Amino acid sequence: MKYRSIRGMEDILPENARVWQHIERIARRDLEGCGYGEIRTPVLEDTAIFVRGVGKNTDIVRKEMYTFTDKKERSLTLRPEGTAPIVRAYIEHSLDKVAPRIKRFYYIGPMFRSERPQKGRSRQFHQIGAELIGTGSPFAETEVIGQLSGMLKMFGLKNFIIKLNSLGCTADKERFESKLKKYLREKKNRLCPDCKERADKNVLRVLDCKNETCIQAVRQAPGILEGLCASCREHYMRVKERLSKEDIEFKETGNLVRGLDYYTGTVFEITHPALGSQDAIGAGGRYDNLIKDLGGPVTPAVGYALGMERIILVLGKENALPEPIVVYLITLGGEAELKGAAIAARLRESGEKFRGTEIRVIKDIDGGTLKAQIKRADKNKATFALILGDDEIEKKKITIKNMKTGTQDSVDEISITAELTKRIKTSC
Ligand code: HAM
């Protein structure tokens, strides 16, 4: 019997985990810097939270949840997303009564959806998400979108597109849904089997079906934006105005609807042209009714989630995956070996000095000739080898060999951190 991981759920091995940590580090630093505090909720929740929160007619709830009954006959679900659980926690801990009124939460963790696995779509995937709870101001959307767009750039991404739309308030949404249902009545036989069902149960989703016949069928459909009430139109206009003033590029996309029912008002999606059909690297929007719907006080909110697997995929496509700098410490002789260990420790401690560049200091353990150790430096993909022998010890020097160019020179041992910082900067 050969055991394998469950289909659609993957191991992340050290070489990849390094990239994950890099993304997580940037995300944590940026989100914390913008006043977001981390929230960690359990991966298992009461099924009803998602049925009520995400919506019983959504694809997620109807087809994709990992739901089971436990020994006490309770229906539990592995979280398919993070927003409904955070709202559950917000209500459970009465966070609306705790100052300040506006809360900023972020989370990083696994989500589970039983979808057909393909490139960029897995059954256990990971999200970085942020939720800004407690204000209906259009500046909440612009803050969230601004932070998100800045963070994607910090990851090293360039070619992403921010798509923007507004679904309007509940009344607008309902009015539009019945208009769309009416429009689709005569076109039903042209829809794909999924959309035939959606036309009754979740009609908005017909608008973003990727099937060519469905795209044709909705080509002349009424637009959402034209039907917005005055106050939703005004709110949406202020969001757009502010984004433009901040030079945050976006693409108004009238048929952008979301796969989760809780959205009202502004919705957005971040796509990347290098991805195929699964081109959304992240998405979010306003969910002003969710807290009330899950039993809490009326509280407006907005948030987003990014798919980490997809972010890493597009970083690869843009050749922007981070490469660590490996410094390999070679020592020749007993005294050098001891001194080398101290130098390695010193370099690791001054990690902060190399900010922005991940550095790894690996000290050779097996010893032997210079040639043998240089070979191992190469196997460890070293950028620089530091060589410490009797000659260096006597002169209080250390030799730096650039493993890419093969050049080497000696520097004062005391200034090794400063020297490396300088060379790392020019080698990046
Ligand atoms: P979502 O659009 O369902 O929204 O998911 C957000 C992102 O998670 C997607 O854009 C995608 O990058 C990633 N994702 C979703 N499903 C998969 C999958 N099967 N495999 C790989 N990546 C996937 C939400 O989850 C909302 N909770 C976002 C939000 C937060 N809205 C307000 N606050």
Coordinates of C-alpha atoms and ligand atoms in Angstrom, one line a residue:
M1 CA 0.0 0.0 0.0
K2 CA 1.4 3.4 -1.1
Y3 CA 0.0 6.3 0.9
R4 CA -0.4 9.6 -0.8
S5 CA -1.8 12.9 0.2
I6 CA -5.5 13.5 -0.5
R7 CA -6.2 14.6 -4.0
G8 CA -6.2 18.4 -4.2
M9 CA -4.3 18.8 -0.9
E10 CA -0.6 19.2 -1.2
D11 CA 2.6 19.1 0.9
I12 CA 4.6 22.2 0.9
L13 CA 8.3 21.1 1.0
P14 CA 11.1 23.4 2.4
E15 CA 12.1 24.8 -0.9
N16 CA 8.6 26.0 -1.5
A17 CA 7.8 26.8 2.1
R18 CA 10.5 29.4 1.9
V19 CA 8.5 31.3 -0.7
W20 CA 5.3 30.9 1.4
Q21 CA 7.1 32.4 4.4
H22 CA 8.4 35.3 2.4
I23 CA 4.8 36.2 1.3
E24 CA 3.5 35.7 4.8
R25 CA 6.3 37.9 6.3
I26 CA 5.5 40.8 3.9
A27 CA 1.8 40.4 4.5
R28 CA 2.1 40.4 8.2
R29 CA 4.4 43.4 8.3
D30 CA 2.2 45.4 6.0
L31 CA -1.1 44.5 7.5
E32 CA 0.1 45.0 11.1
G33 CA 1.6 48.3 10.0
C34 CA -1.8 49.4 8.7
G35 CA -3.4 48.6 12.1
Y36 CA -4.7 45.1 11.4
G37 CA -4.5 42.6 14.2
E38 CA -4.3 38.9 13.5
I39 CA -7.3 36.7 14.3
R40 CA -7.1 32.9 14.3
T41 CA -10.3 31.0 14.2
P42 CA -10.7 27.2 14.2
V43 CA -10.8 25.4 10.9
L44 CA -14.0 23.6 11.9
E45 CA -17.2 25.5 12.4
D46 CA -20.9 24.8 12.8
T47 CA -22.2 24.2 9.2
A48 CA -25.1 26.6 9.7
I49 CA -22.6 29.6 9.8
F50 CA -21.7 29.0 6.1
V51 CA -25.2 28.0 5.0
R52 CA -26.5 31.2 6.6
G53 CA -23.5 33.4 5.9
V54 CA -22.2 32.3 2.4
G55 CA -25.7 31.4 1.2
K56 CA -27.5 28.1 0.8
N57 CA -27.8 28.5 -3.0
T58 CA -24.2 29.3 -3.7
D59 CA -21.9 26.7 -5.3
I60 CA -19.7 26.7 -2.2
V61 CA -22.5 25.6 0.1
R62 CA -24.4 23.3 -2.4
K63 CA -21.4 21.4 -3.8
E64 CA -18.1 22.3 -2.3
M65 CA -18.1 22.0 1.5
Y66 CA -16.4 19.3 3.5
T67 CA -19.3 18.6 5.9
F68 CA -19.7 15.7 8.3
T69 CA -21.6 14.7 11.4
D70 CA -19.6 14.2 14.6
K71 CA -20.2 11.8 17.4
K72 CA -22.8 14.1 18.9
E73 CA -24.7 14.3 15.7
R74 CA -23.6 17.9 15.1
S75 CA -23.1 19.0 11.5
L76 CA -19.6 20.5 11.2
T77 CA -17.8 22.0 8.2
L78 CA -14.2 22.6 7.4
R79 CA -14.2 26.3 6.7
P80 CA -14.4 27.1 2.9
E81 CA -13.6 30.8 3.6
G82 CA -12.6 33.1 6.5
T83 CA -15.2 35.9 6.6
A84 CA -18.2 34.1 8.1
P85 CA -16.0 32.5 11.0
I86 CA -14.6 36.0 11.8
V87 CA -18.0 37.5 12.0
R88 CA -19.0 34.5 14.2
A89 CA -16.1 35.4 16.5
Y90 CA -16.9 39.1 16.4
I91 CA -20.4 38.4 17.6
E92 CA -19.5 35.7 20.1
H93 CA -16.9 37.9 21.8
S94 CA -19.2 41.0 21.7
L95 CA -16.4 42.9 19.9
D96 CA -18.8 45.6 18.9
K97 CA -18.8 46.7 22.5
V98 CA -15.0 46.9 22.7
A99 CA -13.3 50.2 21.6
P100 CA -12.3 51.2 19.1
R101 CA -15.5 51.0 17.0
I102 CA -13.7 50.2 13.8
K103 CA -11.9 46.8 13.9
R104 CA -9.3 45.6 11.6
F105 CA -8.5 41.9 11.4
Y106 CA -6.3 39.8 9.3
Y107 CA -5.8 36.1 8.9
I108 CA -3.6 33.6 7.1
G109 CA -4.5 30.0 6.9
P110 CA -6.0 27.0 5.1
M111 CA -9.5 26.9 3.6
F112 CA -11.2 23.8 2.1
R113 CA -13.5 23.5 -0.9
S114 CA -14.2 20.2 -2.7
E115 CA -13.8 21.6 -6.2
R116 CA -12.3 19.7 -9.2
P117 CA -8.5 20.2 -8.7
Q118 CA -6.7 21.9 -11.6
K119 CA -3.8 24.5 -11.9
G120 CA -4.5 27.2 -9.4
R121 CA -7.4 25.3 -7.8
S122 CA -7.0 23.0 -4.9
R123 CA -9.2 21.5 -2.2
Q124 CA -7.0 22.7 0.6
F125 CA -5.8 26.1 -0.3
H126 CA -4.6 29.1 1.7
Q127 CA -5.8 32.6 2.0
I128 CA -4.4 35.9 3.3
G129 CA -7.5 37.9 4.2
A130 CA -8.3 41.3 5.9
E131 CA -11.6 42.5 7.3
L132 CA -12.4 46.1 8.2
I133 CA -15.5 46.0 10.4
G134 CA -17.6 48.9 11.7
T135 CA -17.9 51.6 9.1
G136 CA -20.0 52.2 6.0
S137 CA -17.7 54.9 4.7
P138 CA -16.5 54.6 1.1
F139 CA -13.0 55.3 2.6
A140 CA -13.1 51.8 4.1
E141 CA -13.2 50.3 0.6
T142 CA -10.5 52.6 -0.7
E143 CA -8.3 51.8 2.4
V144 CA -8.7 48.1 1.9
I145 CA -8.1 48.2 -1.9
G146 CA -5.2 50.6 -1.5
Q147 CA -3.5 48.3 1.2
L148 CA -4.1 45.3 -1.0
S149 CA -2.7 46.8 -4.1
G150 CA 0.4 48.1 -2.2
M151 CA 1.0 44.7 -0.7
L152 CA 0.8 42.9 -4.0
K153 CA 3.5 45.3 -5.3
M154 CA 5.6 44.5 -2.2
F155 CA 5.3 40.8 -3.1
G156 CA 6.9 41.8 -6.4
L157 CA 3.8 41.5 -8.6
K158 CA 3.3 44.0 -11.4
N159 CA 0.6 42.9 -13.9
F160 CA -2.5 42.4 -11.8
I161 CA -5.8 44.0 -12.6
I162 CA -8.3 45.4 -10.1
K163 CA -11.8 44.9 -11.3
L164 CA -14.5 46.9 -9.6
N165 CA -18.3 46.8 -9.5
S166 CA -21.2 47.6 -7.2
L167 CA -24.1 45.2 -6.5
G168 CA -26.1 47.9 -4.7
C169 CA -28.1 47.4 -1.5
T170 CA -30.4 44.5 -0.8
A171 CA -33.3 46.2 -2.5
D172 CA -31.1 47.0 -5.6
K173 CA -29.8 43.5 -5.7
E174 CA -33.3 42.0 -5.5
R175 CA -34.7 44.3 -8.2
F176 CA -31.8 43.4 -10.4
E177 CA -32.1 39.7 -9.8
S178 CA -35.8 39.7 -10.8
K179 CA -35.0 41.8 -13.9
L180 CA -32.3 39.3 -14.9
K181 CA -34.5 36.3 -14.3
K182 CA -37.1 37.8 -16.5
Y183 CA -34.5 38.5 -19.2
L184 CA -33.2 35.0 -19.0
R185 CA -36.6 33.3 -19.2
E186 CA -36.6 33.1 -23.0
K187 CA -32.9 32.3 -23.2
K188 CA -32.9 29.4 -20.7
N189 CA -32.4 26.7 -23.3
R190 CA -29.2 28.4 -24.4
L191 CA -27.6 28.2 -21.0
C192 CA -25.2 25.5 -19.8
P193 CA -26.7 22.9 -17.4
D194 CA -25.2 24.7 -14.3
C195 CA -26.6 28.1 -15.4
K196 CA -30.0 26.6 -16.1
E197 CA -30.1 25.8 -12.4
R198 CA -28.5 29.1 -11.4
A199 CA -31.1 31.0 -13.4
D200 CA -33.6 30.0 -10.7
K201 CA -31.5 29.7 -7.6
N202 CA -28.5 32.0 -7.9
V203 CA -29.2 34.1 -11.0
L204 CA -26.3 36.6 -10.6
R205 CA -23.8 33.9 -11.2
V206 CA -25.0 33.4 -14.7
L207 CA -23.3 36.7 -15.5
D208 CA -19.8 35.4 -14.8
C209 CA -20.1 31.9 -16.3
K210 CA -17.1 31.2 -18.5
N211 CA -19.2 29.0 -21.0
E212 CA -19.3 30.6 -24.4
T213 CA -23.1 30.0 -24.9
C214 CA -23.8 31.6 -21.6
I215 CA -21.6 34.6 -22.4
Q216 CA -23.6 35.1 -25.6
A217 CA -26.9 34.7 -23.8
V218 CA -26.2 37.4 -21.3
R219 CA -24.6 39.8 -23.8
Q220 CA -27.7 42.0 -24.0
A221 CA -28.7 41.5 -20.3
P222 CA -29.6 44.6 -18.2
G223 CA -26.6 46.1 -16.3
I224 CA -26.3 46.2 -12.5
L225 CA -24.9 49.7 -12.3
E226 CA -27.8 51.3 -14.2
G227 CA -30.2 50.0 -11.6
L228 CA -28.5 51.3 -8.5
C229 CA -30.5 53.5 -6.1
A230 CA -29.3 57.1 -5.6
S231 CA -27.4 56.5 -2.4
C232 CA -25.6 53.4 -3.7
R233 CA -24.7 55.2 -6.9
E234 CA -23.3 58.1 -4.8
H235 CA -21.4 55.8 -2.6
Y236 CA -19.9 53.9 -5.5
M237 CA -19.0 57.1 -7.2
R238 CA -17.1 58.3 -4.1
V239 CA -15.2 55.0 -4.0
K240 CA -14.1 55.4 -7.7
E241 CA -13.2 59.1 -7.3
R242 CA -11.0 58.4 -4.3
L243 CA -9.2 55.5 -6.0
S244 CA -8.5 57.7 -9.0
K245 CA -7.2 60.4 -6.7
E246 CA -4.9 57.9 -5.1
D247 CA -3.7 56.7 -8.5
I248 CA -5.0 53.2 -7.9
E249 CA -5.8 51.8 -11.3
F250 CA -9.0 49.8 -11.6
K251 CA -11.2 48.5 -14.3
E252 CA -15.0 48.9 -13.9
T253 CA -16.5 45.6 -14.7
G254 CA -20.3 45.6 -14.8
N255 CA -20.7 41.8 -14.9
L256 CA -18.5 41.2 -11.8
V257 CA -20.6 39.3 -9.4
R258 CA -19.4 37.2 -6.5
G259 CA -19.8 33.6 -5.6
L260 CA -20.8 34.4 -2.0
D261 CA -24.3 35.8 -1.2
Y262 CA -23.2 38.1 1.6
Y263 CA -22.0 40.9 -0.6
T264 CA -23.8 44.2 -1.1
G265 CA -22.4 47.4 -2.6
T266 CA -18.8 47.6 -3.8
V267 CA -17.3 44.3 -4.9
F268 CA -13.8 43.8 -6.4
E269 CA -11.6 41.1 -7.8
I270 CA -7.9 41.0 -8.6
T271 CA -7.1 39.0 -11.7
H272 CA -3.8 38.3 -13.5
P273 CA -3.6 37.7 -17.2
A274 CA -0.9 35.0 -16.8
L275 CA -3.5 32.7 -15.2
G276 CA -5.9 30.7 -17.2
S277 CA -9.6 30.2 -16.3
Q278 CA -8.8 30.5 -12.6
D279 CA -7.5 34.0 -13.0
A280 CA -8.6 35.6 -9.7
I281 CA -5.7 36.0 -7.3
G282 CA -8.0 37.6 -4.8
A283 CA -11.4 39.1 -4.3
G284 CA -13.6 40.9 -1.8
G285 CA -16.2 43.6 -1.1
R286 CA -18.7 45.0 1.2
Y287 CA -20.9 42.8 3.4
D288 CA -23.1 45.2 5.3
N289 CA -25.7 42.6 6.3
L290 CA -23.6 39.6 7.3
I291 CA -23.1 40.5 10.9
K292 CA -26.8 41.1 11.4
D293 CA -27.7 37.9 9.5
L294 CA -25.5 35.9 11.8
G295 CA -27.2 37.3 14.8
G296 CA -25.1 40.4 15.6
P297 CA -25.9 44.1 15.6
V298 CA -26.3 46.0 12.3
T299 CA -22.6 46.6 11.4
P300 CA -21.2 47.5 8.0
A301 CA -18.0 45.8 6.9
V302 CA -15.6 45.3 4.0
G303 CA -12.8 42.8 3.3
Y304 CA -10.9 40.7 0.9
A305 CA -9.0 37.4 0.6
L306 CA -6.0 36.5 -1.6
G307 CA -5.3 33.0 -2.7
M308 CA -1.7 32.2 -1.7
E309 CA -1.2 29.3 -4.2
R310 CA -2.3 31.7 -7.1
I311 CA -0.1 34.5 -5.8
I312 CA 2.9 32.2 -5.9
L313 CA 1.9 30.9 -9.3
V314 CA 1.9 34.4 -10.8
L315 CA 5.1 35.4 -9.0
G316 CA 6.7 32.5 -10.9
K317 CA 5.2 33.6 -14.2
E318 CA 6.6 37.1 -13.6
N319 CA 10.0 35.7 -12.6
A320 CA 9.6 37.5 -9.3
L321 CA 10.1 34.5 -6.9
P322 CA 12.4 35.5 -4.1
E323 CA 15.9 33.9 -4.2
P324 CA 17.6 33.6 -0.8
I325 CA 21.3 34.6 -0.5
V326 CA 23.2 31.7 0.9
V327 CA 26.5 32.4 2.7
Y328 CA 28.6 29.3 3.1
L329 CA 31.3 29.4 5.8
I330 CA 34.4 27.4 5.1
T331 CA 37.0 26.8 7.8
L332 CA 40.4 25.2 7.6
G333 CA 41.7 23.8 10.9
G334 CA 40.5 23.5 14.5
E335 CA 41.0 27.2 15.5
A336 CA 39.3 28.5 12.4
E337 CA 36.4 26.1 12.9
L338 CA 35.7 27.5 16.3
K339 CA 36.1 31.1 15.1
G340 CA 33.9 30.3 12.1
A341 CA 31.1 29.2 14.3
A342 CA 31.2 32.5 16.2
I343 CA 31.2 34.5 12.9
A344 CA 28.2 32.5 11.6
A345 CA 26.3 33.3 14.8
R346 CA 27.2 37.0 14.5
L347 CA 26.0 37.1 10.9
R348 CA 22.8 35.4 11.8
E349 CA 22.2 37.8 14.7
S350 CA 22.7 40.8 12.4
G351 CA 20.0 39.4 10.1
E352 CA 18.1 42.7 10.4
K353 CA 20.9 44.5 8.6
F354 CA 20.1 42.5 5.5
R355 CA 16.5 43.6 5.6
G356 CA 14.5 42.8 2.6
T357 CA 16.9 40.1 1.5
E358 CA 16.6 36.7 3.1
I359 CA 20.0 35.4 4.0
R360 CA 21.0 32.0 5.2
V361 CA 24.3 31.3 6.8
I362 CA 25.4 27.7 6.5
K363 CA 28.6 26.6 8.2
D364 CA 30.4 23.6 6.7
I365 CA 30.5 20.7 9.1
D366 CA 32.3 18.0 7.3
G367 CA 35.6 19.9 6.9
G368 CA 38.4 18.6 4.7
T369 CA 40.2 20.4 1.9
L370 CA 39.3 23.8 0.6
K371 CA 38.3 22.2 -2.7
A372 CA 35.9 19.8 -1.0
Q373 CA 34.3 22.5 1.0
I374 CA 33.9 24.8 -2.1
K375 CA 32.2 21.9 -3.8
R376 CA 29.7 21.7 -0.9
A377 CA 29.2 25.4 -1.1
D378 CA 28.2 25.0 -4.7
K379 CA 25.8 22.1 -3.8
N380 CA 24.2 24.4 -1.2
K381 CA 23.7 27.0 -4.0
A382 CA 25.9 29.5 -2.2
T383 CA 26.1 33.1 -3.4
F384 CA 29.1 33.8 -1.3
A385 CA 31.7 31.5 0.4
L386 CA 33.5 32.9 3.4
I387 CA 36.9 31.3 3.9
L388 CA 38.8 31.3 7.2
G389 CA 42.2 29.6 7.4
D390 CA 45.4 30.1 9.5
D391 CA 46.5 33.0 7.3
E392 CA 43.2 34.8 7.8
I393 CA 43.1 34.2 11.5
E394 CA 46.6 35.6 11.9
K395 CA 45.8 38.8 9.9
K396 CA 42.3 39.1 11.4
K397 CA 40.9 38.9 7.9
I398 CA 38.3 36.8 6.1
T399 CA 38.2 35.8 2.4
I400 CA 34.9 36.4 0.5
K401 CA 34.5 34.4 -2.6
N402 CA 31.7 35.3 -5.0
M403 CA 30.5 31.9 -6.1
K404 CA 28.9 33.3 -9.3
T405 CA 31.9 35.2 -10.7
G406 CA 34.6 33.2 -9.0
T407 CA 36.4 36.4 -7.8
Q408 CA 37.6 36.6 -4.2
D409 CA 39.3 39.1 -1.9
S410 CA 40.1 39.6 1.8
V411 CA 38.3 42.0 4.1
D412 CA 38.8 42.8 7.8
E413 CA 37.0 40.3 9.9
I414 CA 35.4 43.0 12.0
S415 CA 33.7 44.6 9.0
I416 CA 32.3 41.3 7.5
T417 CA 28.6 42.2 8.1
A418 CA 28.9 45.6 6.4
E419 CA 30.9 44.1 3.5
L420 CA 28.3 41.4 2.9
T421 CA 25.4 43.9 3.1
K422 CA 27.2 46.0 0.4
R423 CA 27.8 43.0 -1.8
I424 CA 24.3 41.5 -1.4
K425 CA 22.9 44.8 -2.5
T426 CA 24.9 44.8 -5.7
S427 CA 24.3 41.1 -6.4
C428 CA 20.5 41.4 -6.2
Ligands
HAM1 P1 -13.4 34.0 -2.7 O1 -13.5 34.8 -4.0 O2 -14.3 32.8 -2.6 O3 -13.7 35.0 -1.6 O4 -11.9 33.6 -2.5 C1 -10.8 34.5 -2.5 C2 -9.6 34.0 -3.3 O5 -9.3 32.7 -2.7 C3 -9.9 33.7 -4.7 O6 -9.8 34.9 -5.5 C4 -8.8 32.7 -5.1 O7 -7.5 33.4 -5.3 C5 -8.7 31.9 -3.8 N1 -9.4 30.6 -3.9 C6 -10.7 30.4 -3.8 N2 -10.9 29.1 -4.0 C7 -9.7 28.5 -4.3 C8 -9.3 27.1 -4.6 N3 -10.2 26.1 -4.7 N4 -8.0 26.9 -4.8 C9 -7.1 27.9 -4.8 N5 -7.4 29.2 -4.5 C10 -8.7 29.5 -4.3 C11 -13.7 34.7 -0.2 O8 -13.3 33.7 0.2 C12 -14.1 35.8 0.7 N6 -14.2 35.3 2.1 C13 -13.3 37.0 0.5 C14 -13.7 38.2 1.4 C15 -13.1 38.5 2.6 N7 -14.7 39.0 1.2 C16 -14.8 39.8 2.2 N8 -13.9 39.5 3.1

